[in-house]
Amino acid sequence: MVRRVRTAVFPVAGLGTRFLPATKAMPKEMLTVVDRPVIQYAVDEAREAGIEHFVFVTGRNKGVIEDHFDRQFELESTLEARGKTKALEELRRDLPRAGQTSFTRQQEPLGLGHAVWCARDLVGREPFALLLPDMIFQAKTGVLKQMMDAYEETGGNIIAVEEVDPQAVSSYGIVARGEGPDHGFSITGMVEKPKPEDAPSNLIISGRYILQPEIFMLLSEQTVGAGGEIQITDAMRHLMDLQHFTGVKYSGRSFDCGSKIGFLTANVAFALDRPDISEDFMAELRTMTEELPISIEA
Ligand code: G1P
């Protein structure tokens, strides 16, 4: 029997410089896709996969994330008084239960590997999920749930992957694929942000991991890697000498909300998937795209 994954870590300390000035005073994780903050999508995905402890690694100016995952009594009683029961139910549904959230601070922006290491005492000696909230997904079964299914079979460490255009590999961690089917194959190597000519494949690490606690030991010894930062990919490569890594080519579609195009595309895709607004929004999009060539000529 594999050890159950109860805890998920959400690194949310990043400065969000690609979204300035929007992120000057507001965390990038609170930017909205339709009407939900980006971080909520990752938390919902974790809860669907059975996670019971939500650990956020935050930094300065991120206090509003903590507030978002708390009750707001004034708002709740106003909604109640106005009979807005659906909105009230939804607010309560989105919230982890009392005692299920923990927050720690990274203090210095030393890289993703360092952010994860900051969660070591909150995670303890248990396997845990790691979700990078910039990546959100449209998938019939949540991506972390798909990974949990693979984990039940294989145990060890699991990484969600997807194919990208070979020219895009230098923005991501890349894995080398060994034996096995799409829903659970052996990973034989990995490298962070390689040049296209050095990449072992075009399979990117999609920001979802299930990791064994031994990763913390390796992270505590980790030196800087790509971009002058402490990288989780480098620590995982070392852990590969001791433990098995399985890749899951998940079913679904990803949106990299860390980039402007990914973020805007996510807004369009999730709006078109919302029964309450999709029809009207589609009509607006049609009008805009029909008008587009005219306004360019003008
Ligand atoms: C991080 C990881 C990278 C992964 C990517 C997914 O990079 O280091 O391996 O592919 O997230 O979004 P970052 O986007 O933080 O540069």
mmCIF file of C-alpha atoms and ligand atoms in Angstrom:
data_model
loop_
_atom_site.group_PDB
_atom_site.id
_atom_site.type_symbol
_atom_site.label_atom_id
_atom_site.label_comp_id
_atom_site.label_asym_id
_atom_site.label_seq_id
_atom_site.Cartn_x
_atom_site.Cartn_y
_atom_site.Cartn_z
ATOM 1 C CA MET A 1 0.000 0.000 0.000
ATOM 2 C CA VAL A 2 1.326 3.429 -0.902
ATOM 3 C CA ARG A 3 1.337 6.198 1.692
ATOM 4 C CA ARG A 4 -1.627 8.539 1.244
ATOM 5 C CA VAL A 5 -1.018 12.089 -0.051
ATOM 6 C CA ARG A 6 -2.820 14.469 2.326
ATOM 7 C CA THR A 7 -0.861 17.700 1.939
ATOM 8 C CA ALA A 8 -0.423 20.056 -1.003
ATOM 9 C CA VAL A 9 2.128 22.863 -1.273
ATOM 10 C CA PHE A 10 1.347 26.026 -3.266
ATOM 11 C CA PRO A 11 4.358 28.282 -3.894
ATOM 12 C CA VAL A 12 2.888 31.800 -4.148
ATOM 13 C CA ALA A 13 5.849 34.010 -3.305
ATOM 14 C CA GLY A 14 6.679 35.087 -6.895
ATOM 15 C CA LEU A 15 6.801 38.814 -7.634
ATOM 16 C CA GLY A 16 4.693 38.651 -10.795
ATOM 17 C CA THR A 17 6.855 41.160 -12.666
ATOM 18 C CA ARG A 18 5.347 40.083 -16.001
ATOM 19 C CA PHE A 19 2.008 41.555 -14.926
ATOM 20 C CA LEU A 20 3.119 44.955 -13.667
ATOM 21 C CA PRO A 21 1.538 47.344 -12.878
ATOM 22 C CA ALA A 22 -1.410 45.039 -11.998
ATOM 23 C CA THR A 23 0.776 43.137 -9.533
ATOM 24 C CA LYS A 24 2.388 46.142 -7.849
ATOM 25 C CA ALA A 25 0.096 45.881 -4.819
ATOM 26 C CA MET A 26 -1.854 42.719 -5.651
ATOM 27 C CA PRO A 27 -0.438 39.164 -5.785
ATOM 28 C CA LYS A 28 -0.459 37.679 -9.293
ATOM 29 C CA GLU A 29 -2.248 34.622 -7.858
ATOM 30 C CA MET A 30 -5.259 36.870 -7.155
ATOM 31 C CA LEU A 31 -5.661 37.964 -10.793
ATOM 32 C CA THR A 32 -8.997 36.622 -11.944
ATOM 33 C CA VAL A 33 -9.868 34.115 -14.614
ATOM 34 C CA VAL A 34 -13.496 35.122 -15.220
ATOM 35 C CA ASP A 35 -14.503 35.742 -11.575
ATOM 36 C CA ARG A 36 -12.246 33.380 -9.624
ATOM 37 C CA PRO A 37 -8.669 34.122 -8.577
ATOM 38 C CA VAL A 38 -6.050 31.982 -10.319
ATOM 39 C CA ILE A 39 -5.063 30.382 -6.963
ATOM 40 C CA GLN A 40 -8.624 29.135 -6.425
ATOM 41 C CA TYR A 41 -8.386 26.863 -9.483
ATOM 42 C CA ALA A 42 -5.333 25.054 -8.053
ATOM 43 C CA VAL A 43 -6.944 24.749 -4.611
ATOM 44 C CA ASP A 44 -10.146 23.308 -6.139
ATOM 45 C CA GLU A 45 -8.063 20.815 -8.132
ATOM 46 C CA ALA A 46 -6.208 19.745 -4.968
ATOM 47 C CA ARG A 47 -9.421 19.300 -3.005
ATOM 48 C CA GLU A 48 -10.944 17.200 -5.813
ATOM 49 C CA ALA A 49 -7.865 14.942 -5.510
ATOM 50 C CA GLY A 50 -8.481 14.393 -1.777
ATOM 51 C CA ILE A 51 -6.043 16.948 -0.288
ATOM 52 C CA GLU A 52 -6.818 17.950 3.315
ATOM 53 C CA HIS A 53 -3.923 20.258 4.186
ATOM 54 C CA PHE A 54 -3.192 23.302 2.012
ATOM 55 C CA VAL A 55 0.262 24.820 2.583
ATOM 56 C CA PHE A 56 0.979 28.218 1.018
ATOM 57 C CA VAL A 57 4.536 29.504 0.720
ATOM 58 C CA THR A 58 4.000 33.244 0.540
ATOM 59 C CA GLY A 59 6.082 36.411 0.635
ATOM 60 C CA ARG A 60 5.671 40.122 1.232
ATOM 61 C CA ASN A 61 2.432 41.678 -0.117
ATOM 62 C CA LYS A 62 0.663 38.308 -0.222
ATOM 63 C CA GLY A 63 -1.546 38.730 2.859
ATOM 64 C CA VAL A 64 -4.668 38.992 0.724
ATOM 65 C CA ILE A 65 -4.258 35.309 -0.267
ATOM 66 C CA GLU A 66 -4.613 34.382 3.407
ATOM 67 C CA ASP A 67 -7.693 36.615 3.658
ATOM 68 C CA HIS A 68 -9.174 34.991 0.559
ATOM 69 C CA PHE A 69 -9.113 31.588 2.272
ATOM 70 C CA ASP A 70 -10.813 32.888 5.427
ATOM 71 C CA ARG A 71 -14.444 33.555 6.354
ATOM 72 C CA GLN A 72 -15.710 37.097 5.707
ATOM 73 C CA PHE A 73 -18.550 37.495 8.193
ATOM 74 C CA GLU A 74 -19.623 40.996 7.172
ATOM 75 C CA LEU A 75 -19.921 39.947 3.531
ATOM 76 C CA GLU A 76 -21.666 36.710 4.451
ATOM 77 C CA SER A 77 -24.302 38.410 6.601
ATOM 78 C CA THR A 78 -24.935 41.016 3.887
ATOM 79 C CA LEU A 79 -25.433 38.276 1.296
ATOM 80 C CA GLU A 80 -27.710 36.444 3.710
ATOM 81 C CA ALA A 81 -29.782 39.561 4.427
ATOM 82 C CA ARG A 82 -30.173 40.149 0.692
ATOM 83 C CA GLY A 83 -31.238 36.560 0.065
ATOM 84 C CA LYS A 84 -28.235 35.832 -2.173
ATOM 85 C CA THR A 85 -28.027 32.235 -1.035
ATOM 86 C CA LYS A 86 -26.327 30.864 -4.157
ATOM 87 C CA ALA A 87 -23.413 33.311 -3.906
ATOM 88 C CA LEU A 88 -23.156 32.556 -0.198
ATOM 89 C CA GLU A 89 -23.111 28.805 -0.754
ATOM 90 C CA GLU A 90 -20.408 29.192 -3.394
ATOM 91 C CA LEU A 91 -18.229 31.312 -1.093
ATOM 92 C CA ARG A 92 -18.470 28.681 1.647
ATOM 93 C CA ARG A 93 -17.858 25.816 -0.776
ATOM 94 C CA ASP A 94 -14.595 27.382 -2.027
ATOM 95 C CA LEU A 95 -13.134 27.575 1.458
ATOM 96 C CA PRO A 96 -10.846 24.940 2.975
ATOM 97 C CA ARG A 97 -12.147 23.947 6.416
ATOM 98 C CA ALA A 98 -10.870 25.439 9.673
ATOM 99 C CA GLY A 99 -7.339 24.240 10.387
ATOM 100 C CA GLN A 100 -6.737 22.930 6.860
ATOM 101 C CA THR A 101 -4.558 25.856 5.735
ATOM 102 C CA SER A 102 -0.988 26.741 6.722
ATOM 103 C CA PHE A 103 1.099 29.702 5.619
ATOM 104 C CA THR A 104 4.841 30.208 5.706
ATOM 105 C CA ARG A 105 7.085 32.818 4.111
ATOM 106 C CA GLN A 106 9.935 32.317 1.701
ATOM 107 C CA GLN A 107 11.603 35.596 2.876
ATOM 108 C CA GLU A 108 14.000 35.781 -0.108
ATOM 109 C CA PRO A 109 13.282 34.987 -3.791
ATOM 110 C CA LEU A 110 15.901 32.247 -4.152
ATOM 111 C CA GLY A 111 13.949 30.026 -6.551
ATOM 112 C CA LEU A 112 11.162 27.447 -6.693
ATOM 113 C CA GLY A 113 13.262 24.731 -5.026
ATOM 114 C CA HIS A 114 13.932 27.027 -2.086
ATOM 115 C CA ALA A 115 10.222 27.936 -1.831
ATOM 116 C CA VAL A 116 9.304 24.239 -1.597
ATOM 117 C CA TRP A 117 12.049 23.658 0.987
ATOM 118 C CA CYS A 118 10.487 26.401 3.148
ATOM 119 C CA ALA A 119 7.430 24.104 3.557
ATOM 120 C CA ARG A 120 9.457 21.162 4.941
ATOM 121 C CA ASP A 121 8.296 21.371 8.559
ATOM 122 C CA LEU A 122 4.663 21.941 7.593
ATOM 123 C CA VAL A 123 4.723 18.887 5.304
ATOM 124 C CA GLY A 124 6.669 16.618 7.671
ATOM 125 C CA ARG A 125 7.791 13.140 6.641
ATOM 126 C CA GLU A 126 4.935 12.401 4.255
ATOM 127 C CA PRO A 127 4.519 12.367 0.474
ATOM 128 C CA PHE A 128 2.957 15.613 -0.741
ATOM 129 C CA ALA A 129 1.534 17.250 -3.843
ATOM 130 C CA LEU A 130 3.099 20.373 -5.300
ATOM 131 C CA LEU A 131 0.934 22.661 -7.438
ATOM 132 C CA LEU A 132 2.341 25.694 -9.234
ATOM 133 C CA PRO A 133 -0.752 27.899 -9.439
ATOM 134 C CA ASP A 134 0.314 29.690 -12.648
ATOM 135 C CA MET A 135 -0.724 26.546 -14.519
ATOM 136 C CA ILE A 136 -4.452 25.900 -14.599
ATOM 137 C CA PHE A 137 -6.322 23.234 -16.527
ATOM 138 C CA GLN A 138 -9.570 22.383 -18.200
ATOM 139 C CA ALA A 139 -9.889 18.642 -17.669
ATOM 140 C CA LYS A 140 -12.835 16.293 -17.107
ATOM 141 C CA THR A 141 -10.940 14.684 -14.233
ATOM 142 C CA GLY A 142 -8.619 17.111 -12.443
ATOM 143 C CA VAL A 143 -4.938 16.733 -13.339
ATOM 144 C CA LEU A 144 -3.851 16.032 -9.736
ATOM 145 C CA LYS A 145 -6.596 13.383 -9.462
ATOM 146 C CA GLN A 146 -5.266 11.741 -12.642
ATOM 147 C CA MET A 147 -1.817 11.728 -11.028
ATOM 148 C CA MET A 148 -3.191 10.271 -7.781
ATOM 149 C CA ASP A 149 -4.622 7.378 -9.807
ATOM 150 C CA ALA A 150 -1.141 6.695 -11.221
ATOM 151 C CA TYR A 151 0.363 7.071 -7.727
ATOM 152 C CA GLU A 152 -1.975 4.391 -6.340
ATOM 153 C CA GLU A 153 -0.415 2.003 -8.875
ATOM 154 C CA THR A 154 3.249 2.950 -8.722
ATOM 155 C CA GLY A 155 3.919 4.968 -5.544
ATOM 156 C CA GLY A 156 7.155 6.987 -5.729
ATOM 157 C CA ASN A 157 7.210 10.383 -7.397
ATOM 158 C CA ILE A 158 4.831 11.531 -10.131
ATOM 159 C CA ILE A 159 5.104 14.426 -12.596
ATOM 160 C CA ALA A 160 2.368 15.658 -14.955
ATOM 161 C CA VAL A 161 3.662 16.347 -18.450
ATOM 162 C CA GLU A 162 2.414 17.590 -21.810
ATOM 163 C CA GLU A 163 3.870 18.106 -25.253
ATOM 164 C CA VAL A 164 4.782 21.573 -26.501
ATOM 165 C CA ASP A 165 6.241 23.027 -29.666
ATOM 166 C CA PRO A 166 9.961 22.043 -29.556
ATOM 167 C CA GLN A 167 10.923 25.743 -29.748
ATOM 168 C CA ALA A 168 9.093 26.423 -26.455
ATOM 169 C CA VAL A 169 11.101 23.957 -24.321
ATOM 170 C CA SER A 170 13.500 26.601 -22.990
ATOM 171 C CA SER A 171 10.697 28.087 -20.831
ATOM 172 C CA TYR A 172 10.059 24.848 -18.900
ATOM 173 C CA GLY A 173 11.471 21.805 -17.144
ATOM 174 C CA ILE A 174 11.757 18.929 -19.651
ATOM 175 C CA VAL A 175 11.669 15.182 -18.970
ATOM 176 C CA ALA A 176 13.142 12.243 -20.886
ATOM 177 C CA ARG A 177 10.565 9.506 -21.489
ATOM 178 C CA GLY A 178 11.287 5.820 -20.851
ATOM 179 C CA GLU A 179 9.041 2.746 -20.982
ATOM 180 C CA GLY A 180 5.307 2.734 -20.272
ATOM 181 C CA PRO A 181 1.961 4.134 -21.424
ATOM 182 C CA ASP A 182 0.858 7.789 -21.401
ATOM 183 C CA HIS A 183 -0.948 7.423 -18.056
ATOM 184 C CA GLY A 184 2.222 6.205 -16.312
ATOM 185 C CA PHE A 185 5.657 5.947 -17.939
ATOM 186 C CA SER A 186 9.159 5.895 -16.469
ATOM 187 C CA ILE A 187 11.029 9.158 -16.429
ATOM 188 C CA THR A 188 14.695 8.599 -17.270
ATOM 189 C CA GLY A 189 16.022 12.153 -17.015
ATOM 190 C CA MET A 190 15.075 15.790 -16.589
ATOM 191 C CA VAL A 191 16.554 19.214 -17.175
ATOM 192 C CA GLU A 192 15.392 22.747 -16.329
ATOM 193 C CA LYS A 193 14.931 25.213 -19.198
ATOM 194 C CA PRO A 194 17.286 23.623 -21.783
ATOM 195 C CA LYS A 195 18.088 25.106 -25.174
ATOM 196 C CA PRO A 196 15.928 23.388 -27.825
ATOM 197 C CA GLU A 197 18.987 21.536 -29.172
ATOM 198 C CA ASP A 198 19.817 20.121 -25.709
ATOM 199 C CA ALA A 199 16.270 19.074 -24.724
ATOM 200 C CA PRO A 200 15.738 15.306 -24.262
ATOM 201 C CA SER A 201 12.122 15.629 -25.557
ATOM 202 C CA ASN A 202 9.326 18.162 -25.950
ATOM 203 C CA LEU A 203 7.532 16.909 -22.806
ATOM 204 C CA ILE A 204 7.302 19.750 -20.312
ATOM 205 C CA ILE A 205 6.804 19.539 -16.560
ATOM 206 C CA SER A 206 3.287 20.990 -16.250
ATOM 207 C CA GLY A 207 3.531 22.381 -12.717
ATOM 208 C CA ARG A 208 1.970 19.400 -10.890
ATOM 209 C CA TYR A 209 4.043 16.950 -8.836
ATOM 210 C CA ILE A 210 3.641 14.239 -6.198
ATOM 211 C CA LEU A 211 6.905 14.023 -4.278
ATOM 212 C CA GLN A 212 8.350 11.905 -1.504
ATOM 213 C CA PRO A 213 9.691 13.755 1.562
ATOM 214 C CA GLU A 214 13.312 12.786 0.783
ATOM 215 C CA ILE A 215 13.239 15.691 -1.695
ATOM 216 C CA PHE A 216 13.689 18.067 1.267
ATOM 217 C CA MET A 217 17.027 16.497 2.182
ATOM 218 C CA LEU A 218 18.241 17.090 -1.379
ATOM 219 C CA LEU A 219 16.800 20.613 -1.487
ATOM 220 C CA SER A 220 18.715 21.538 1.663
ATOM 221 C CA GLU A 221 21.964 20.722 -0.192
ATOM 222 C CA GLN A 222 20.908 22.207 -3.519
ATOM 223 C CA THR A 223 23.083 24.843 -5.190
ATOM 224 C CA VAL A 224 21.799 27.331 -7.761
ATOM 225 C CA GLY A 225 20.905 26.106 -11.240
ATOM 226 C CA ALA A 226 19.147 27.575 -14.304
ATOM 227 C CA GLY A 227 18.530 31.332 -14.003
ATOM 228 C CA GLY A 228 20.748 31.533 -10.887
ATOM 229 C CA GLU A 229 17.942 30.012 -8.771
ATOM 230 C CA ILE A 230 17.563 26.899 -6.619
ATOM 231 C CA GLN A 231 15.528 24.615 -8.880
ATOM 232 C CA ILE A 232 13.149 21.819 -7.868
ATOM 233 C CA THR A 233 14.032 20.072 -11.150
ATOM 234 C CA ASP A 234 17.701 19.736 -10.099
ATOM 235 C CA ALA A 235 16.737 18.239 -6.721
ATOM 236 C CA MET A 236 14.336 15.818 -8.448
ATOM 237 C CA ARG A 237 17.106 14.750 -10.838
ATOM 238 C CA HIS A 238 19.212 13.808 -7.805
ATOM 239 C CA LEU A 239 16.267 12.031 -6.185
ATOM 240 C CA MET A 240 16.022 9.928 -9.365
ATOM 241 C CA ASP A 241 19.209 8.134 -8.209
ATOM 242 C CA LEU A 242 17.298 6.893 -5.143
ATOM 243 C CA GLN A 243 13.641 6.659 -6.165
ATOM 244 C CA HIS A 244 11.368 6.047 -9.120
ATOM 245 C CA PHE A 245 9.745 8.893 -11.105
ATOM 246 C CA THR A 246 6.618 8.313 -13.189
ATOM 247 C CA GLY A 247 5.350 10.681 -15.891
ATOM 248 C CA VAL A 248 1.624 11.147 -16.487
ATOM 249 C CA LYS A 249 0.659 12.653 -19.825
ATOM 250 C CA TYR A 250 -2.609 14.005 -18.508
ATOM 251 C CA SER A 251 -5.867 14.428 -20.451
ATOM 252 C CA GLY A 252 -6.993 18.026 -20.625
ATOM 253 C CA ARG A 253 -5.807 21.451 -21.690
ATOM 254 C CA SER A 254 -3.395 23.712 -19.809
ATOM 255 C CA PHE A 255 -3.187 27.506 -19.586
ATOM 256 C CA ASP A 256 0.060 29.072 -18.411
ATOM 257 C CA CYS A 257 -1.282 32.084 -16.510
ATOM 258 C CA GLY A 258 2.298 33.181 -15.852
ATOM 259 C CA SER A 259 2.315 34.606 -19.395
ATOM 260 C CA LYS A 260 -0.010 37.301 -20.739
ATOM 261 C CA ILE A 261 -1.164 35.218 -23.687
ATOM 262 C CA GLY A 262 -1.826 32.168 -21.483
ATOM 263 C CA PHE A 263 -3.715 34.277 -18.961
ATOM 264 C CA LEU A 264 -5.883 35.974 -21.595
ATOM 265 C CA THR A 265 -6.539 32.671 -23.359
ATOM 266 C CA ALA A 266 -7.570 31.126 -20.022
ATOM 267 C CA ASN A 267 -10.089 33.912 -19.521
ATOM 268 C CA VAL A 268 -11.617 33.298 -22.939
ATOM 269 C CA ALA A 269 -11.653 29.501 -22.571
ATOM 270 C CA PHE A 270 -13.145 29.496 -19.045
ATOM 271 C CA ALA A 271 -15.716 32.160 -19.975
ATOM 272 C CA LEU A 272 -16.833 30.074 -22.961
ATOM 273 C CA ASP A 273 -17.230 27.139 -20.576
ATOM 274 C CA ARG A 274 -19.547 29.054 -18.229
ATOM 275 C CA PRO A 275 -23.243 28.440 -18.958
ATOM 276 C CA ASP A 276 -24.274 31.790 -17.412
ATOM 277 C CA ILE A 277 -22.211 33.941 -19.796
ATOM 278 C CA SER A 278 -20.912 31.788 -22.666
ATOM 279 C CA GLU A 279 -23.598 32.669 -25.212
ATOM 280 C CA ASP A 280 -23.402 36.446 -24.758
ATOM 281 C CA PHE A 281 -19.616 36.349 -24.592
ATOM 282 C CA MET A 282 -19.392 34.308 -27.790
ATOM 283 C CA ALA A 283 -21.598 36.866 -29.552
ATOM 284 C CA GLU A 284 -19.238 39.667 -28.411
ATOM 285 C CA LEU A 285 -16.181 37.718 -29.585
ATOM 286 C CA ARG A 286 -17.785 37.126 -32.981
ATOM 287 C CA THR A 287 -18.506 40.829 -33.390
ATOM 288 C CA MET A 288 -14.970 41.748 -32.372
ATOM 289 C CA THR A 289 -13.312 39.316 -34.761
ATOM 290 C CA GLU A 290 -15.580 40.419 -37.614
ATOM 291 C CA GLU A 291 -14.746 44.065 -36.929
ATOM 292 C CA LEU A 292 -11.046 43.425 -36.500
ATOM 293 C CA PRO A 293 -9.829 43.777 -40.119
ATOM 294 C CA ILE A 294 -11.854 47.005 -40.535
ATOM 295 C CA SER A 295 -10.364 48.663 -37.456
ATOM 296 C CA ILE A 296 -6.840 47.663 -38.514
ATOM 297 C CA GLU A 297 -7.336 49.281 -41.958
ATOM 298 C CA ALA A 298 -8.764 52.399 -40.344
HETATM 299 C C1 G1P B 1 8.553 26.153 -13.162
HETATM 300 C C2 G1P B 1 9.402 24.871 -13.143
HETATM 301 C C3 G1P B 1 9.425 24.238 -14.518
HETATM 302 C C4 G1P B 1 8.000 23.964 -14.993
HETATM 303 C C5 G1P B 1 7.189 25.287 -14.959
HETATM 304 C C6 G1P B 1 5.726 25.021 -15.270
HETATM 305 O O1 G1P B 1 9.196 27.126 -13.947
HETATM 306 O O2 G1P B 1 10.705 25.197 -12.703
HETATM 307 O O3 G1P B 1 10.142 23.023 -14.465
HETATM 308 O O4 G1P B 1 8.002 23.422 -16.291
HETATM 309 O O5 G1P B 1 7.252 25.905 -13.683
HETATM 310 O O6 G1P B 1 5.024 26.220 -15.322
HETATM 311 P P1 G1P B 1 8.784 28.701 -13.854
HETATM 312 O O7 G1P B 1 7.538 28.840 -14.667
HETATM 313 O O8 G1P B 1 8.579 28.994 -12.410
HETATM 314 O O9 G1P B 1 9.932 29.441 -14.460
#
